[in-house]
PDB file of C-alpha atoms in Angstrom:
ATOM      1  CA  MET H   1      54.974 -63.264  74.932  1.00  0.00           C
ATOM      2  CA  THR H   2      53.128 -63.167  71.607  1.00  0.00           C
ATOM      3  CA  SER H   3      52.715 -66.236  69.443  1.00  0.00           C
ATOM      4  CA  GLN H   4      53.161 -66.026  65.701  1.00  0.00           C
ATOM      5  CA  GLN H   5      50.120 -66.756  63.538  1.00  0.00           C
ATOM      6  CA  PRO H   6      50.481 -69.894  61.391  1.00  0.00           C
ATOM      7  CA  ASN H   7      51.004 -69.582  57.618  1.00  0.00           C
ATOM      8  CA  ALA H   8      49.476 -72.959  56.822  1.00  0.00           C
ATOM      9  CA  ARG H   9      47.731 -75.932  58.383  1.00  0.00           C
ATOM     10  CA  ILE H  10      47.567 -79.580  57.482  1.00  0.00           C
ATOM     11  CA  ILE H  11      45.590 -82.372  59.010  1.00  0.00           C
ATOM     12  CA  LEU H  12      47.028 -85.859  58.681  1.00  0.00           C
ATOM     13  CA  GLN H  13      44.596 -88.743  58.956  1.00  0.00           C
ATOM     14  CA  GLN H  14      45.422 -92.413  58.650  1.00  0.00           C
ATOM     15  CA  CYS H  15      43.182 -94.309  56.283  1.00  0.00           C
ATOM     16  CA  MET H  16      42.586 -97.864  55.145  1.00  0.00           C
ATOM     17  CA  SER H  17      40.997 -96.566  51.931  1.00  0.00           C
ATOM     18  CA  ALA H  18      39.632 -93.309  50.580  1.00  0.00           C
ATOM     19  CA  LYS H  19      37.575 -92.036  47.667  1.00  0.00           C
ATOM     20  CA  LEU H  20      37.352 -88.421  46.502  1.00  0.00           C
ATOM     21  CA  MET H  21      35.202 -86.972  43.733  1.00  0.00           C
ATOM     22  CA  VAL H  22      37.402 -84.679  41.643  1.00  0.00           C
ATOM     23  CA  GLN H  23      34.833 -83.823  38.981  1.00  0.00           C
ATOM     24  CA  PRO H  24      31.043 -83.845  39.405  1.00  0.00           C
ATOM     25  CA  ALA H  25      28.779 -85.483  36.863  1.00  0.00           C
ATOM     26  CA  ILE H  26      28.020 -83.224  33.902  1.00  0.00           C
ATOM     27  CA  GLU H  27      25.501 -83.873  31.119  1.00  0.00           C
ATOM     28  CA  ASP H  28      26.348 -87.350  29.757  1.00  0.00           C
ATOM     29  CA  GLU H  29      29.525 -87.836  31.816  1.00  0.00           C
ATOM     30  CA  GLU H  30      29.612 -89.614  35.158  1.00  0.00           C
ATOM     31  CA  ALA H  31      31.425 -88.090  38.118  1.00  0.00           C
ATOM     32  CA  LYS H  32      35.167 -88.795  38.302  1.00  0.00           C
ATOM     33  CA  TYR H  33      36.826 -90.109  41.457  1.00  0.00           C
ATOM     34  CA  VAL H  34      40.309 -90.888  42.727  1.00  0.00           C
ATOM     35  CA  HIS H  35      40.803 -93.874  45.031  1.00  0.00           C
ATOM     36  CA  THR H  36      43.553 -94.750  47.466  1.00  0.00           C
ATOM     37  CA  SER H  37      44.414 -97.747  49.588  1.00  0.00           C
ATOM     38  CA  ARG H  38      46.060 -97.766  53.004  1.00  0.00           C
ATOM     39  CA  GLY H  39      48.007 -94.612  53.730  1.00  0.00           C
ATOM     40  CA  VAL H  40      47.316 -91.054  54.748  1.00  0.00           C
ATOM     41  CA  VAL H  41      44.845 -88.322  53.864  1.00  0.00           C
ATOM     42  CA  VAL H  42      46.393 -84.842  53.951  1.00  0.00           C
ATOM     43  CA  TYR H  43      44.013 -81.884  54.265  1.00  0.00           C
ATOM     44  CA  VAL H  44      45.807 -78.671  53.227  1.00  0.00           C
ATOM     45  CA  CYS H  45      45.080 -74.997  53.954  1.00  0.00           C
ATOM     46  CA  PHE H  46      47.304 -72.031  53.094  1.00  0.00           C
ATOM     47  CA  LEU H  47      47.014 -68.853  55.121  1.00  0.00           C
ATOM     48  CA  GLN H  48      48.411 -65.382  54.508  1.00  0.00           C
ATOM     49  CA  GLY H  49      52.208 -65.444  54.629  1.00  0.00           C
ATOM     50  CA  ALA H  50      52.566 -68.948  53.163  1.00  0.00           C
ATOM     51  CA  ASN H  51      55.281 -69.399  50.544  1.00  0.00           C
ATOM     52  CA  THR H  52      57.403 -72.096  48.883  1.00  0.00           C
ATOM     53  CA  ASP H  53      59.430 -72.593  52.084  1.00  0.00           C
ATOM     54  CA  THR H  54      56.157 -73.360  53.852  1.00  0.00           C
ATOM     55  CA  VAL H  55      55.306 -75.900  51.132  1.00  0.00           C
ATOM     56  CA  GLU H  56      58.596 -77.735  51.666  1.00  0.00           C
ATOM     57  CA  LYS H  57      58.065 -77.962  55.445  1.00  0.00           C
ATOM     58  CA  MET H  58      54.507 -79.183  54.927  1.00  0.00           C
ATOM     59  CA  ALA H  59      55.533 -81.899  52.455  1.00  0.00           C
ATOM     60  CA  LYS H  60      58.284 -83.155  54.789  1.00  0.00           C
ATOM     61  CA  ALA H  61      55.852 -83.337  57.688  1.00  0.00           C
ATOM     62  CA  ALA H  62      53.084 -84.997  55.654  1.00  0.00           C
ATOM     63  CA  LEU H  63      55.345 -87.718  54.271  1.00  0.00           C
ATOM     64  CA  ASN H  64      57.733 -88.306  57.194  1.00  0.00           C
ATOM     65  CA  THR H  65      55.562 -88.091  60.324  1.00  0.00           C
ATOM     66  CA  LYS H  66      55.340 -91.548  61.892  1.00  0.00           C
ATOM     67  CA  LEU H  67      51.615 -92.272  62.214  1.00  0.00           C
ATOM     68  CA  SER H  68      51.084 -95.761  60.805  1.00  0.00           C
ATOM     69  CA  SER H  69      51.735 -99.105  62.485  1.00  0.00           C
ATOM     70  CA  ALA H  70      54.032-101.451  60.599  1.00  0.00           C
ATOM     71  CA  GLU H  71      53.632-105.234  60.822  1.00  0.00           C
ATOM     72  CA  ASP H  72      56.034-105.303  63.794  1.00  0.00           C
ATOM     73  CA  GLY H  73      53.913-102.700  65.633  1.00  0.00           C
ATOM     74  CA  LYS H  74      56.393 -99.835  65.272  1.00  0.00           C
ATOM     75  CA  LEU H  75      55.172 -96.459  64.048  1.00  0.00           C
ATOM     76  CA  VAL H  76      56.382 -95.575  60.564  1.00  0.00           C
ATOM     77  CA  SER H  77      55.827 -92.795  58.028  1.00  0.00           C
ATOM     78  CA  VAL H  78      53.620 -93.236  54.972  1.00  0.00           C
ATOM     79  CA  LEU H  79      56.848 -93.506  52.940  1.00  0.00           C
ATOM     80  CA  ASP H  80      58.138 -96.384  55.053  1.00  0.00           C
ATOM     81  CA  LEU H  81      54.781 -98.165  55.360  1.00  0.00           C
ATOM     82  CA  PRO H  82      54.606 -97.863  52.251  1.00  0.00           C
ATOM     83  CA  GLY H  83      51.215 -96.261  51.673  1.00  0.00           C
ATOM     84  CA  ASP H  84      49.172 -94.046  49.382  1.00  0.00           C
ATOM     85  CA  VAL H  85      48.725 -90.304  49.862  1.00  0.00           C
ATOM     86  CA  LEU H  86      45.479 -88.447  49.157  1.00  0.00           C
ATOM     87  CA  ILE H  87      45.811 -84.650  49.271  1.00  0.00           C
ATOM     88  CA  ILE H  88      42.640 -82.608  49.738  1.00  0.00           C
ATOM     89  CA  PRO H  89      42.528 -78.803  49.635  1.00  0.00           C
ATOM     90  CA  GLN H  90      40.616 -77.656  52.714  1.00  0.00           C
ATOM     91  CA  ALA H  91      40.300 -73.862  52.940  1.00  0.00           C
ATOM     92  CA  THR H  92      37.918 -74.183  55.881  1.00  0.00           C
ATOM     93  CA  LEU H  93      40.902 -75.093  58.088  1.00  0.00           C
ATOM     94  CA  GLY H  94      41.725 -71.385  57.985  1.00  0.00           C
ATOM     95  CA  GLY H  95      38.496 -70.365  59.666  1.00  0.00           C
ATOM     96  CA  ASN H  96      38.094 -68.640  62.999  1.00  0.00           C
ATOM     97  CA  LEU H  97      34.881 -68.568  64.988  1.00  0.00           C
ATOM     98  CA  LYS H  98      33.564 -65.068  65.628  1.00  0.00           C
ATOM     99  CA  GLY H  99      30.377 -65.256  67.629  1.00  0.00           C
ATOM    100  CA  LYS H 100      28.367 -67.920  65.840  1.00  0.00           C
ATOM    101  CA  VAL H 101      29.898 -67.402  62.385  1.00  0.00           C
ATOM    102  CA  MET H 102      33.078 -68.778  60.808  1.00  0.00           C
ATOM    103  CA  GLN H 103      35.328 -66.171  59.183  1.00  0.00           C
ATOM    104  CA  TYR H 104      38.158 -66.813  56.747  1.00  0.00           C
ATOM    105  CA  HIS H 105      39.994 -63.477  56.684  1.00  0.00           C
ATOM    106  CA  ARG H 106      43.412 -65.093  57.190  1.00  0.00           C
ATOM    107  CA  ASN H 107      43.129 -67.450  54.193  1.00  0.00           C
ATOM    108  CA  ILE H 108      45.485 -66.776  51.323  1.00  0.00           C
ATOM    109  CA  HIS H 109      44.078 -65.378  48.060  1.00  0.00           C
ATOM    110  CA  LYS H 110      42.641 -68.141  45.883  1.00  0.00           C
ATOM    111  CA  GLU H 111      45.143 -67.744  43.015  1.00  0.00           C
ATOM    112  CA  GLU H 112      48.163 -67.856  45.320  1.00  0.00           C
ATOM    113  CA  GLY H 113      46.661 -70.741  47.291  1.00  0.00           C
ATOM    114  CA  GLU H 114      46.132 -72.733  44.110  1.00  0.00           C
ATOM    115  CA  LYS H 115      49.753 -72.131  43.058  1.00  0.00           C
ATOM    116  CA  LEU H 116      51.069 -73.286  46.457  1.00  0.00           C
ATOM    117  CA  TYR H 117      48.676 -76.265  46.470  1.00  0.00           C
ATOM    118  CA  ARG H 118      49.960 -77.375  43.069  1.00  0.00           C
ATOM    119  CA  ALA H 119      53.566 -76.993  44.307  1.00  0.00           C
ATOM    120  CA  PHE H 120      52.710 -79.087  47.394  1.00  0.00           C
ATOM    121  CA  VAL H 121      51.123 -81.856  45.313  1.00  0.00           C
ATOM    122  CA  ASP H 122      54.066 -81.845  42.878  1.00  0.00           C
ATOM    123  CA  LEU H 123      56.637 -82.002  45.685  1.00  0.00           C
ATOM    124  CA  CYS H 124      54.819 -84.859  47.415  1.00  0.00           C
ATOM    125  CA  THR H 125      54.528 -86.740  44.114  1.00  0.00           C
ATOM    126  CA  GLN H 126      58.239 -86.295  43.332  1.00  0.00           C
ATOM    127  CA  THR H 127      59.228 -87.394  46.835  1.00  0.00           C
ATOM    128  CA  VAL H 128      57.049 -90.501  46.740  1.00  0.00           C
ATOM    129  CA  GLN H 129      58.253 -91.446  43.247  1.00  0.00           C
ATOM    130  CA  GLY H 130      61.884 -91.067  44.346  1.00  0.00           C
ATOM    131  CA  HIS H 131      61.523 -93.213  47.475  1.00  0.00           C
ATOM    132  CA  ASP H 132      62.683 -96.840  47.131  1.00  0.00           C
ATOM    133  CA  LYS H 133      59.854 -98.488  49.090  1.00  0.00           C
ATOM    134  CA  VAL H 134      56.933 -96.745  47.440  1.00  0.00           C
ATOM    135  CA  LYS H 135      57.139 -97.739  43.794  1.00  0.00           C
ATOM    136  CA  GLN H 136      53.699 -99.355  44.049  1.00  0.00           C
ATOM    137  CA  CYS H 137      52.148 -96.429  45.952  1.00  0.00           C
ATOM    138  CA  SER H 138      50.550 -93.285  44.618  1.00  0.00           C
ATOM    139  CA  VAL H 139      49.802 -89.658  45.347  1.00  0.00           C
ATOM    140  CA  LYS H 140      46.312 -88.510  44.402  1.00  0.00           C
ATOM    141  CA  ALA H 141      44.958 -84.990  44.791  1.00  0.00           C
ATOM    142  CA  GLY H 142      41.663 -83.164  44.875  1.00  0.00           C
ATOM    143  CA  THR H 143      40.862 -80.101  42.797  1.00  0.00           C
ATOM    144  CA  TYR H 144      41.535 -76.716  44.362  1.00  0.00           C
ATOM    145  CA  GLY H 145      38.601 -74.387  44.925  1.00  0.00           C
ATOM    146  CA  ASN H 146      35.819 -76.931  44.377  1.00  0.00           C
ATOM    147  CA  ARG H 147      33.488 -78.774  46.709  1.00  0.00           C
ATOM    148  CA  GLN H 148      34.287 -82.444  46.628  1.00  0.00           C
ATOM    149  CA  VAL H 149      32.469 -85.548  47.850  1.00  0.00           C
ATOM    150  CA  PHE H 150      34.774 -87.556  50.092  1.00  0.00           C
ATOM    151  CA  SER H 151      34.603 -90.859  51.946  1.00  0.00           C
ATOM    152  CA  THR H 152      37.210 -92.729  53.936  1.00  0.00           C
ATOM    153  CA  GLU H 153      37.657 -95.802  56.058  1.00  0.00           C
ATOM    154  CA  THR H 154      39.994 -95.224  58.992  1.00  0.00           C
ATOM    155  CA  ASN H 155      41.590 -97.481  61.555  1.00  0.00           C
ATOM    156  CA  GLY H 156      41.643 -94.848  64.255  1.00  0.00           C
ATOM    157  CA  PRO H 157      40.637 -92.154  64.386  1.00  0.00           C
ATOM    158  CA  PHE H 158      44.207 -90.929  64.177  1.00  0.00           C
ATOM    159  CA  THR H 159      43.864 -87.316  63.109  1.00  0.00           C
ATOM    160  CA  HIS H 160      46.627 -84.768  63.701  1.00  0.00           C
ATOM    161  CA  LEU H 161      46.658 -80.989  63.149  1.00  0.00           C
ATOM    162  CA  ILE H 162      50.048 -79.458  62.274  1.00  0.00           C
ATOM    163  CA  GLU H 163      50.615 -75.712  61.858  1.00  0.00           C
ATOM    164  CA  PHE H 164      53.495 -74.056  60.012  1.00  0.00           C
TER     165      PHE H 164
END
């Protein structure tokens, strides 16, 4: 029996707060950051074969997976918490170890990955904005194709890898 290669990967990580640099300091300008409160960090990687159907499955999983404890102790999704969402492009999730070196041959081409990343961020934003409980919550996103400085405070670690 052969297993099908994944088309995308996400990692979901609970957080109490997070901070991501989206633009480094340049000349007279300070670096720019996005901040989130309690919620989930979503690391995103698109592999060859990913498409808009993949994006929809990923967004559903990211926003509806029950990872966070509500006040009554029950596990709830970030939508039902309600909580913030920080989306970080993470191409290194597509790597495979060959000997002592990581290789990224299965990653999607940068232009297509950026298009799918933008679609994922947009879909998550629309879903959060349309959900009754999350009017005070936000979706923030990193910049695709750039190194970014990131820090988070977790109440776990509760980190989950999901493949599509």
